[in-house]
CSV table of C-alpha atoms in Angstrom, one decimal:
chain,number,residue,atom,x,y,z
A,1,ASP,CA,-10.5,-9.5,9.1
A,2,VAL,CA,-12.3,-6.4,7.3
A,3,VAL,CA,-12.8,-6.4,3.2
A,4,LEU,CA,-13.1,-3.7,1.0
A,5,THR,CA,-14.9,-4.4,-2.0
A,6,GLN,CA,-14.7,-1.8,-4.5
A,7,THR,CA,-16.8,-1.4,-8.0
A,8,PRO,CA,-16.8,-1.6,-10.3
A,9,VAL,CA,-13.9,-3.8,-11.3
A,10,SER,CA,-13.2,-1.9,-14.9
A,11,LEU,CA,-14.1,2.1,-15.6
A,12,LEU,CA,-13.8,3.3,-19.4
A,13,ILE,CA,-14.4,7.1,-19.2
A,14,SER,CA,-14.5,9.6,-22.2
A,15,LEU,CA,-11.5,12.2,-21.6
A,16,GLY,CA,-12.7,15.1,-19.6
A,17,GLY,CA,-15.4,12.6,-18.3
A,18,GLN,CA,-17.0,12.2,-14.4
A,19,ALA,CA,-15.6,8.5,-12.6
A,20,SER,CA,-16.8,7.2,-9.7
A,21,ILE,CA,-15.8,4.8,-7.2
A,22,SER,CA,-16.8,3.1,-4.4
A,23,CYS,CA,-14.8,1.2,-1.4
A,24,ARG,CA,-17.4,-1.0,0.4
A,25,SER,CA,-16.2,-2.1,3.9
A,26,SER,CA,-17.1,-5.0,5.7
A,27,GLN,CA,-17.6,-3.2,8.7
A,28,SER,CA,-17.2,0.2,10.0
A,29,LEU,CA,-14.0,1.9,9.3
A,30,VAL,CA,-14.2,4.0,12.4
A,31,HIS,CA,-10.9,4.1,14.8
A,32,SER,CA,-11.8,4.1,18.8
A,33,ASN,CA,-10.4,7.8,18.1
A,34,GLY,CA,-13.3,8.3,16.0
A,35,ASN,CA,-11.0,8.7,12.7
A,36,THR,CA,-11.8,7.0,9.6
A,37,TYR,CA,-8.4,5.3,8.3
A,38,LEU,CA,-9.5,4.9,4.9
A,39,HIS,CA,-7.3,6.1,1.7
A,40,TRP,CA,-7.2,5.8,-2.0
A,41,TYR,CA,-3.8,5.1,-4.2
A,42,LEU,CA,-3.5,5.1,-8.0
A,43,GLN,CA,-0.9,2.7,-8.9
A,44,LYS,CA,-0.1,3.4,-13.2
A,45,PRO,CA,1.1,0.9,-15.3
A,46,GLY,CA,4.4,-0.6,-14.5
A,47,GLN,CA,4.9,2.0,-11.5
A,48,SER,CA,4.5,1.5,-7.6
A,49,PRO,CA,1.2,2.5,-6.0
A,50,GLN,CA,0.9,6.6,-5.1
A,51,LEU,CA,-1.0,8.4,-2.0
A,52,LEU,CA,-4.6,9.9,-3.5
A,53,ILE,CA,-6.6,10.7,-0.9
A,54,TYR,CA,-5.6,10.3,3.3
A,55,GLN,CA,-8.5,9.6,6.0
A,56,VAL,CA,-11.6,9.8,3.7
A,57,SER,CA,-11.6,13.1,2.0
A,58,ASN,CA,-8.0,14.8,1.9
A,59,ARG,CA,-5.7,15.3,-1.5
A,60,PHE,CA,-2.4,14.3,-0.5
A,61,SER,CA,0.3,17.0,-1.3
A,62,GLY,CA,0.3,17.7,-5.5
A,63,ILE,CA,-2.6,15.7,-6.3
A,64,PRO,CA,-4.9,18.3,-8.4
A,65,ASP,CA,-8.8,19.0,-7.3
A,66,ARG,CA,-10.3,17.1,-10.3
A,67,PHE,CA,-9.6,14.3,-7.5
A,68,SER,CA,-12.4,13.6,-4.1
A,69,GLY,CA,-13.4,11.2,-2.0
A,70,SER,CA,-15.7,11.4,0.4
A,71,GLY,CA,-18.2,8.5,2.8
A,72,SER,CA,-18.3,7.8,6.1
A,73,GLY,CA,-18.8,3.6,8.3
A,74,THR,CA,-18.4,1.4,5.1
A,75,ASP,CA,-19.3,3.2,2.6
A,76,PHE,CA,-16.2,4.9,0.9
A,77,THR,CA,-16.5,6.6,-2.8
A,78,LEU,CA,-13.5,8.2,-5.0
A,79,LYS,CA,-14.8,11.0,-7.6
A,80,ILE,CA,-12.3,12.0,-10.6
A,81,SER,CA,-13.5,15.1,-12.5
A,82,ARG,CA,-12.8,15.6,-15.9
A,83,VAL,CA,-11.0,12.8,-16.3
A,84,GLU,CA,-7.2,13.5,-18.1
A,85,PRO,CA,-4.9,11.0,-20.1
A,86,GLU,CA,-2.4,10.6,-17.2
A,87,ASP,CA,-5.4,9.2,-14.8
A,88,LEU,CA,-5.4,5.9,-16.2
A,89,GLY,CA,-4.2,3.4,-14.2
A,90,VAL,CA,-5.6,0.6,-11.0
A,91,TYR,CA,-7.2,2.8,-7.9
A,92,TYR,CA,-6.8,0.9,-4.7
A,93,CYS,CA,-8.3,2.2,-1.5
A,94,LEU,CA,-6.9,0.7,1.9
A,95,GLN,CA,-7.9,0.9,5.7
A,96,ARG,CA,-5.6,0.9,9.0
A,97,THR,CA,-8.3,1.1,11.6
A,98,HIS,CA,-8.1,-2.1,11.9
A,99,ASN,CA,-5.5,-5.1,11.9
A,100,PRO,CA,-4.5,-6.2,9.5
A,101,PHE,CA,-4.8,-3.8,6.6
A,102,THR,CA,-6.3,-4.6,3.7
A,103,PHE,CA,-6.1,-2.9,0.2
A,104,GLY,CA,-9.6,-3.3,-2.1
A,105,SER,CA,-9.0,-5.5,-5.1
A,106,GLY,CA,-8.6,-2.7,-7.7
A,107,THR,CA,-10.5,-0.9,-10.0
A,108,LYS,CA,-8.9,-0.2,-13.4
A,109,LEU,CA,-9.6,3.0,-15.3
A,110,GLU,CA,-9.2,3.4,-19.0
A,111,ILE,CA,-9.3,6.3,-21.4
A,112,LYS,CA,-11.6,6.4,-24.2
B,1,GLU,CA,14.7,13.1,-1.0
B,2,VAL,CA,13.0,10.2,-0.2
B,3,GLN,CA,14.2,6.4,-1.5
B,4,LEU,CA,13.0,3.3,-0.9
B,5,VAL,CA,15.9,0.5,-3.0
B,6,GLU,CA,14.5,-2.9,-2.6
B,7,THR,CA,16.9,-6.0,-3.3
B,8,GLY,CA,17.5,-9.4,-2.8
B,9,GLY,CA,14.1,-10.7,-4.9
B,10,GLY,CA,14.8,-14.1,-7.6
B,11,LEU,CA,13.8,-17.1,-8.7
B,12,VAL,CA,13.9,-20.2,-5.7
B,13,GLN,CA,11.9,-23.2,-4.9
B,14,PRO,CA,9.5,-23.8,-3.0
B,15,GLY,CA,10.5,-24.9,1.0
B,16,ARG,CA,13.4,-22.7,0.1
B,17,SER,CA,14.0,-19.2,2.1
B,18,LEU,CA,14.5,-15.4,0.8
B,19,LYS,CA,16.1,-12.2,2.4
B,20,LEU,CA,14.8,-9.3,1.4
B,21,SER,CA,16.3,-5.9,1.7
B,22,CYS,CA,15.7,-2.4,1.1
B,23,VAL,CA,17.9,0.9,1.7
B,24,ALA,CA,16.8,3.7,3.0
B,25,SER,CA,17.2,7.0,2.4
B,26,GLY,CA,16.4,11.0,2.7
B,27,PHE,CA,14.9,11.0,6.2
B,28,THR,CA,15.4,10.1,9.0
B,29,PHE,CA,15.5,6.3,9.5
B,30,SER,CA,14.7,5.5,13.1
B,31,SER,CA,12.0,7.3,13.5
B,32,TYR,CA,9.7,5.9,11.1
B,33,TRP,CA,7.9,2.5,10.8
B,34,MET,CA,8.5,0.7,7.8
B,35,TYR,CA,6.1,-2.1,6.1
B,36,TRP,CA,6.7,-4.1,3.0
B,37,ILE,CA,3.7,-4.7,0.5
B,38,ARG,CA,3.8,-7.5,-2.1
B,39,GLN,CA,1.5,-7.7,-4.9
B,40,ALA,CA,1.1,-11.3,-6.9
B,41,PRO,CA,1.7,-10.9,-10.3
B,42,GLY,CA,-1.7,-9.0,-12.2
B,43,LYS,CA,-3.1,-9.5,-9.0
B,44,GLY,CA,-4.0,-6.5,-6.4
B,45,LEU,CA,-2.2,-5.7,-3.6
B,46,GLU,CA,-1.8,-7.3,-0.2
B,47,TRP,CA,0.3,-6.1,3.3
B,48,VAL,CA,2.8,-8.3,4.2
B,49,SER,CA,4.7,-7.3,7.4
B,50,SER,CA,5.1,-4.1,10.3
B,51,ILE,CA,7.8,-3.0,11.9
B,52,ASN,CA,7.8,0.1,14.5
B,53,THR,CA,10.5,2.5,15.0
B,54,ASP,CA,13.4,0.2,17.2
B,55,GLY,CA,12.1,-3.2,15.8
B,56,GLY,CA,9.9,-3.8,18.8
B,57,SER,CA,7.1,-4.8,17.8
B,58,THR,CA,5.9,-6.2,14.8
B,59,TYR,CA,3.0,-7.5,12.7
B,60,TYR,CA,1.7,-9.5,9.8
B,61,PRO,CA,-1.7,-11.1,8.3
B,62,ASP,CA,-2.0,-14.7,8.9
B,63,SER,CA,-1.1,-15.8,5.6
B,64,VAL,CA,2.7,-15.3,6.6
B,65,LYS,CA,2.3,-15.5,10.1
B,66,GLY,CA,5.4,-18.0,11.3
B,67,ARG,CA,7.1,-17.9,8.1
B,68,PHE,CA,8.1,-14.3,7.6
B,69,THR,CA,10.5,-12.0,9.7
B,70,ILE,CA,10.9,-8.3,9.4
B,71,SER,CA,13.5,-6.5,11.2
B,72,ARG,CA,15.1,-3.4,10.8
B,73,ASP,CA,18.8,-1.6,11.3
B,74,ASN,CA,18.6,1.5,12.3
B,75,ALA,CA,22.2,2.1,12.0
B,76,GLU,CA,22.2,0.8,8.8
B,77,ASN,CA,19.1,2.5,7.6
B,78,THR,CA,17.7,-0.5,5.9
B,79,VAL,CA,14.4,-2.9,6.6
B,80,TYR,CA,14.6,-6.5,5.9
B,81,LEU,CA,12.1,-9.4,5.4
B,82,GLN,CA,13.2,-12.4,6.0
B,83,MET,CA,10.9,-14.9,3.9
B,84,ASN,CA,11.2,-18.6,4.4
B,85,SER,CA,9.3,-22.0,3.5
B,86,LEU,CA,8.0,-20.1,0.6
B,87,ARG,CA,5.4,-21.2,-1.4
B,88,SER,CA,4.1,-20.9,-4.7
B,89,GLU,CA,1.3,-19.0,-3.6
B,90,ASP,CA,4.2,-15.9,-2.8
B,91,THR,CA,5.0,-15.1,-5.9
B,92,ALA,CA,4.9,-11.5,-5.8
B,93,THR,CA,6.3,-8.3,-6.3
B,94,TYR,CA,7.5,-7.2,-2.6
B,95,TYR,CA,7.4,-3.1,-2.1
B,96,CYS,CA,8.8,-1.9,0.6
B,97,ALA,CA,6.7,1.4,2.0
B,98,LYS,CA,7.2,4.2,4.5
B,99,ASP,CA,4.4,7.0,6.1
B,100,GLN,CA,4.7,10.9,6.1
B,101,ALA,CA,4.4,12.5,8.9
B,102,ARG,CA,4.4,16.0,8.9
B,103,SER,CA,2.2,18.9,11.3
B,104,GLY,CA,1.0,16.5,13.0
B,105,ARG,CA,-0.1,14.7,10.0
B,106,VAL,CA,0.5,10.9,9.0
B,107,TYR,CA,0.3,10.6,5.0
B,108,PRO,CA,0.3,6.6,5.0
B,109,PHE,CA,2.3,4.4,2.5
B,110,ALA,CA,3.2,7.7,0.6
B,111,TYR,CA,6.4,6.0,-0.6
B,112,TRP,CA,7.2,3.0,-1.9
B,113,GLY,CA,10.3,1.4,-3.4
B,114,GLN,CA,9.8,0.2,-7.2
B,115,GLY,CA,10.2,-3.8,-6.2
B,116,THR,CA,11.4,-6.5,-5.9
B,117,LEU,CA,10.5,-9.7,-8.0
B,118,VAL,CA,9.9,-13.0,-5.8
B,119,THR,CA,9.2,-15.7,-8.2
B,120,VAL,CA,8.7,-19.6,-5.9
B,121,SER,CA,8.6,-22.3,-8.9
B,122,SER,CA,10.4,-25.9,-9.3
């Protein structure tokens, strides 16, 4: 199975600051069709997860441009700029290139 | 508006069975694959199963294969998760999820239910 290693485990960021989360895969996430099915989610306290970024770098509907995704192959990054109070929660990466689908272990973002 | 409402969770003894339901509304249910994802208390997310549009193809990780069965009733807009031989490690909140498809793009797990808690304990 593909293992997604997320770092750091937690982040303490000041309002208005920038956060960076890494997601490294145990194997390439490039599908045979050329697409890379690496996605990012945020689970706010007490809520179900919500989709932020799909296929590495595409923001889902309604997601502000403060959120950006990048990377390729086995190495991916989610950046959050100008952190706001509503950004707190746990961020997960997910790969759907290979079966079984697997999630990263999560990164908890706390606001100073 | 898309809605996914899970029911059927509760306290169950190890080795027993439980069946979860997820009633969907606000979209053409029969056109979408459906998924179950779980989250143990205080832990991360784990994909549990997938089912294609007509129910003819199903997928599971090794952790539940042979014990869990996903099925669907397109007439009732409902997807089910039959869980047998339950273990303490199956204790989790179980979420139903679906993708969104629009203009040739697929947005993965774009919609989630609120989840239903399954506790496996004697």
